CSV table of C-alpha atoms in Angstrom, one decimal:
chain,number,residue,atom,x,y,z
A,1,UNK,CA,6.8,65.4,-29.2
A,2,UNK,CA,5.5,62.1,-27.0
A,3,UNK,CA,3.5,60.8,-30.4
A,4,UNK,CA,0.2,62.0,-29.2
A,5,UNK,CA,-1.6,65.2,-29.7
A,6,UNK,CA,-3.4,66.3,-26.7
A,7,UNK,CA,-6.2,68.4,-26.0
A,8,UNK,CA,-4.8,72.2,-27.1
A,9,UNK,CA,-2.8,70.6,-29.8
A,10,UNK,CA,-5.9,68.9,-31.2
A,11,UNK,CA,-7.9,72.4,-30.9
A,12,UNK,CA,-4.9,73.7,-33.5
A,13,UNK,CA,-6.2,71.4,-36.4
A,14,UNK,CA,-9.9,71.3,-34.9
A,15,UNK,CA,-9.7,75.4,-35.3
A,16,UNK,CA,-8.3,75.0,-39.0
A,17,UNK,CA,-11.1,72.3,-40.2
A,18,UNK,CA,-14.1,74.3,-39.0
A,19,UNK,CA,-14.6,73.9,-35.1
A,20,UNK,CA,-16.2,76.9,-34.0
A,21,UNK,CA,-16.9,76.1,-30.7
A,22,UNK,CA,-14.7,77.2,-27.2
A,23,UNK,CA,-12.5,75.3,-24.9
A,24,UNK,CA,-14.7,73.5,-23.4
A,25,UNK,CA,-16.6,72.2,-25.9
A,26,UNK,CA,-13.8,71.0,-28.1
A,27,UNK,CA,-12.4,69.3,-24.3
A,28,UNK,CA,-15.6,66.9,-25.0
A,29,UNK,CA,-15.0,66.6,-28.3
A,30,UNK,CA,-11.6,65.6,-27.3
A,31,UNK,CA,-12.8,62.9,-24.9
A,32,UNK,CA,-15.1,61.4,-27.1
A,33,UNK,CA,-12.2,61.1,-30.0
A,34,UNK,CA,-9.7,59.6,-27.6
A,35,UNK,CA,-12.5,56.9,-26.6
A,36,UNK,CA,-13.0,56.6,-30.2
A,37,UNK,CA,-9.2,55.6,-30.0
A,38,UNK,CA,-8.6,53.6,-27.1
A,39,UNK,CA,-7.1,55.6,-25.5
A,40,UNK,CA,-6.7,58.5,-22.9
A,41,UNK,CA,-2.7,59.5,-24.1
A,42,UNK,CA,-4.1,61.6,-26.6
A,43,UNK,CA,-4.9,61.2,-30.3
A,44,UNK,CA,-2.1,59.2,-32.2
A,45,UNK,CA,-0.7,59.9,-35.7
A,46,UNK,CA,-2.7,56.9,-37.1
A,47,UNK,CA,-6.2,58.0,-35.5
A,48,UNK,CA,-5.2,61.4,-36.9
A,49,UNK,CA,-4.6,60.0,-40.2
A,50,UNK,CA,-8.4,58.3,-40.1
A,51,UNK,CA,-10.0,61.1,-39.1
A,52,UNK,CA,-7.8,62.7,-42.1
A,53,UNK,CA,-9.1,60.1,-44.7
A,54,UNK,CA,-12.5,59.8,-43.4
A,55,UNK,CA,-14.9,61.8,-45.7
A,56,UNK,CA,-18.3,60.4,-43.5
A,57,UNK,CA,-20.2,62.6,-41.9
A,58,UNK,CA,-17.8,61.7,-38.5
A,59,UNK,CA,-14.7,62.6,-40.5
A,60,UNK,CA,-12.6,64.9,-41.7
A,61,UNK,CA,-11.9,63.8,-45.2
A,62,UNK,CA,-9.7,66.4,-46.6
A,63,UNK,CA,-7.8,66.3,-50.0
A,64,UNK,CA,-4.2,66.6,-50.4
A,65,UNK,CA,-4.8,69.9,-51.3
A,66,UNK,CA,-6.6,71.0,-48.2
A,67,UNK,CA,-4.0,69.2,-45.8
A,68,UNK,CA,-1.4,71.6,-47.7
A,69,UNK,CA,-3.4,74.4,-46.9
A,70,UNK,CA,-4.3,73.5,-43.5
A,71,UNK,CA,-0.4,73.1,-42.7
A,72,UNK,CA,0.0,77.0,-44.1
A,73,UNK,CA,-2.9,78.1,-42.1
A,74,UNK,CA,-1.9,76.6,-38.9
A,75,UNK,CA,0.9,79.3,-38.3
A,76,UNK,CA,-1.9,82.0,-37.9
A,77,UNK,CA,-4.6,79.4,-35.9
A,78,UNK,CA,-2.2,78.5,-33.4
A,79,UNK,CA,-3.1,79.7,-29.3
A,80,UNK,CA,-1.5,82.2,-28.1
A,81,UNK,CA,1.1,80.7,-25.2
A,82,UNK,CA,-1.7,81.4,-23.0
A,83,UNK,CA,-2.1,78.9,-19.7
A,84,UNK,CA,-5.4,76.7,-19.2
A,85,UNK,CA,-6.2,76.2,-16.2
A,86,UNK,CA,-8.3,73.2,-16.0
A,87,UNK,CA,-9.6,72.1,-12.2
A,88,UNK,CA,-8.4,68.6,-10.8
A,89,UNK,CA,-11.6,67.6,-10.7
A,90,UNK,CA,-12.5,68.5,-14.2
A,91,UNK,CA,-8.6,66.8,-15.2
A,92,UNK,CA,-10.2,63.7,-12.8
A,93,UNK,CA,-13.8,63.9,-14.8
A,94,UNK,CA,-12.1,63.8,-18.4
A,95,UNK,CA,-9.8,61.1,-17.6
A,96,UNK,CA,-12.6,58.9,-16.0
A,97,UNK,CA,-15.1,59.5,-19.1
A,98,UNK,CA,-12.1,58.5,-21.8
A,99,UNK,CA,-11.9,55.2,-19.1
A,100,UNK,CA,-15.8,54.9,-19.2
A,101,UNK,CA,-15.5,52.9,-22.6
A,102,UNK,CA,-19.0,51.7,-22.3
A,103,UNK,CA,-20.6,54.7,-20.9
A,104,UNK,CA,-22.1,52.9,-17.4
A,105,UNK,CA,-20.4,55.3,-15.6
A,106,UNK,CA,-18.3,52.8,-13.6
A,107,UNK,CA,-14.9,51.7,-14.1
A,108,UNK,CA,-14.0,47.8,-14.6
A,109,UNK,CA,-11.5,46.1,-14.8
A,110,UNK,CA,-10.7,45.9,-18.3
A,111,UNK,CA,-11.6,49.8,-18.6
A,112,UNK,CA,-8.7,50.6,-15.9
A,113,UNK,CA,-6.2,48.3,-17.2
A,114,UNK,CA,-5.0,51.0,-19.7
A,115,UNK,CA,-5.0,53.5,-16.7
A,116,UNK,CA,-3.0,51.4,-14.6
A,117,UNK,CA,-0.7,50.2,-17.3
A,118,UNK,CA,0.1,54.2,-17.9
A,119,UNK,CA,0.7,54.5,-14.2
A,120,UNK,CA,3.5,52.1,-13.9
A,121,UNK,CA,2.0,48.7,-13.1
A,122,UNK,CA,3.5,45.9,-14.6
A,123,UNK,CA,2.0,42.8,-14.2
A,124,UNK,CA,0.1,40.7,-16.4
A,125,UNK,CA,-3.3,40.2,-17.0
A,126,UNK,CA,-4.1,37.7,-13.8
A,127,UNK,CA,-1.7,39.7,-11.7
A,128,UNK,CA,-3.9,42.7,-12.5
A,129,UNK,CA,-7.1,40.8,-12.0
A,130,UNK,CA,-5.6,39.9,-8.2
A,131,UNK,CA,-5.3,43.7,-7.6
A,132,UNK,CA,-8.5,44.7,-9.3
A,133,UNK,CA,-10.3,42.7,-7.0
A,134,UNK,CA,-8.4,43.9,-3.9
A,135,UNK,CA,-9.2,47.0,-5.1
A,136,UNK,CA,-12.6,46.9,-4.9
A,137,UNK,CA,-12.7,45.5,-1.7
A,138,UNK,CA,-10.6,48.4,-0.6
A,139,UNK,CA,-13.5,50.5,-2.1
A,140,UNK,CA,-16.2,48.4,-1.1
A,141,UNK,CA,-17.9,48.0,-4.5
A,142,UNK,CA,-19.0,45.3,-6.1
A,143,UNK,CA,-16.0,43.9,-8.8
A,144,UNK,CA,-18.2,43.2,-11.3
A,145,UNK,CA,-19.8,46.8,-11.3
A,146,UNK,CA,-16.8,48.7,-10.8
A,147,UNK,CA,-15.4,51.9,-9.8
A,148,UNK,CA,-17.7,55.5,-9.8
A,149,UNK,CA,-15.9,58.7,-11.3
A,150,UNK,CA,-16.1,59.7,-7.1
A,151,UNK,CA,-14.3,56.5,-6.2
A,152,UNK,CA,-11.5,56.4,-9.3
A,153,UNK,CA,-11.2,60.5,-7.8
A,154,UNK,CA,-9.9,58.9,-4.4
A,155,UNK,CA,-8.0,56.5,-6.2
A,156,UNK,CA,-6.4,59.1,-7.8
A,157,UNK,CA,-6.6,61.3,-5.1
A,158,UNK,CA,-4.4,58.4,-2.6
A,159,UNK,CA,-1.1,59.5,-1.6
A,160,UNK,CA,0.0,55.9,-0.6
A,161,UNK,CA,1.9,53.2,-2.2
A,162,UNK,CA,-0.9,51.1,-2.7
């Protein structure tokens, strides 16, 4: 693995801990988990451990015995190897929602930082600031506000090297 649980992988755990929704409901819950973790890569070991150890209403709070039982049960809960097909628009919307950490419907310079790093940007924050300003000028948006979901989708669909 890559050190992160993706949506499908984490659904196995969710089912084992009592989640009763469908695939789409889990996708929305998973997006919220990723937002809380501050990543769009998935749920890492640390976040997963925090959730298991959290006995508040928001957490799962599992005992060692419950974890052992879940490990035994997971083999029976794994979904069949069926392909889940989300449309490209659904995927773009999901990434946007994960990145939009303040929930204002726009992606600012700092919210886009993890995305551009994952996409291969190897510059520092100062260089990203310059590129971000150029990006905003290209999309004709106010840099203090950032990219809308539609703008972000257009950015993802842009095949140029810019």
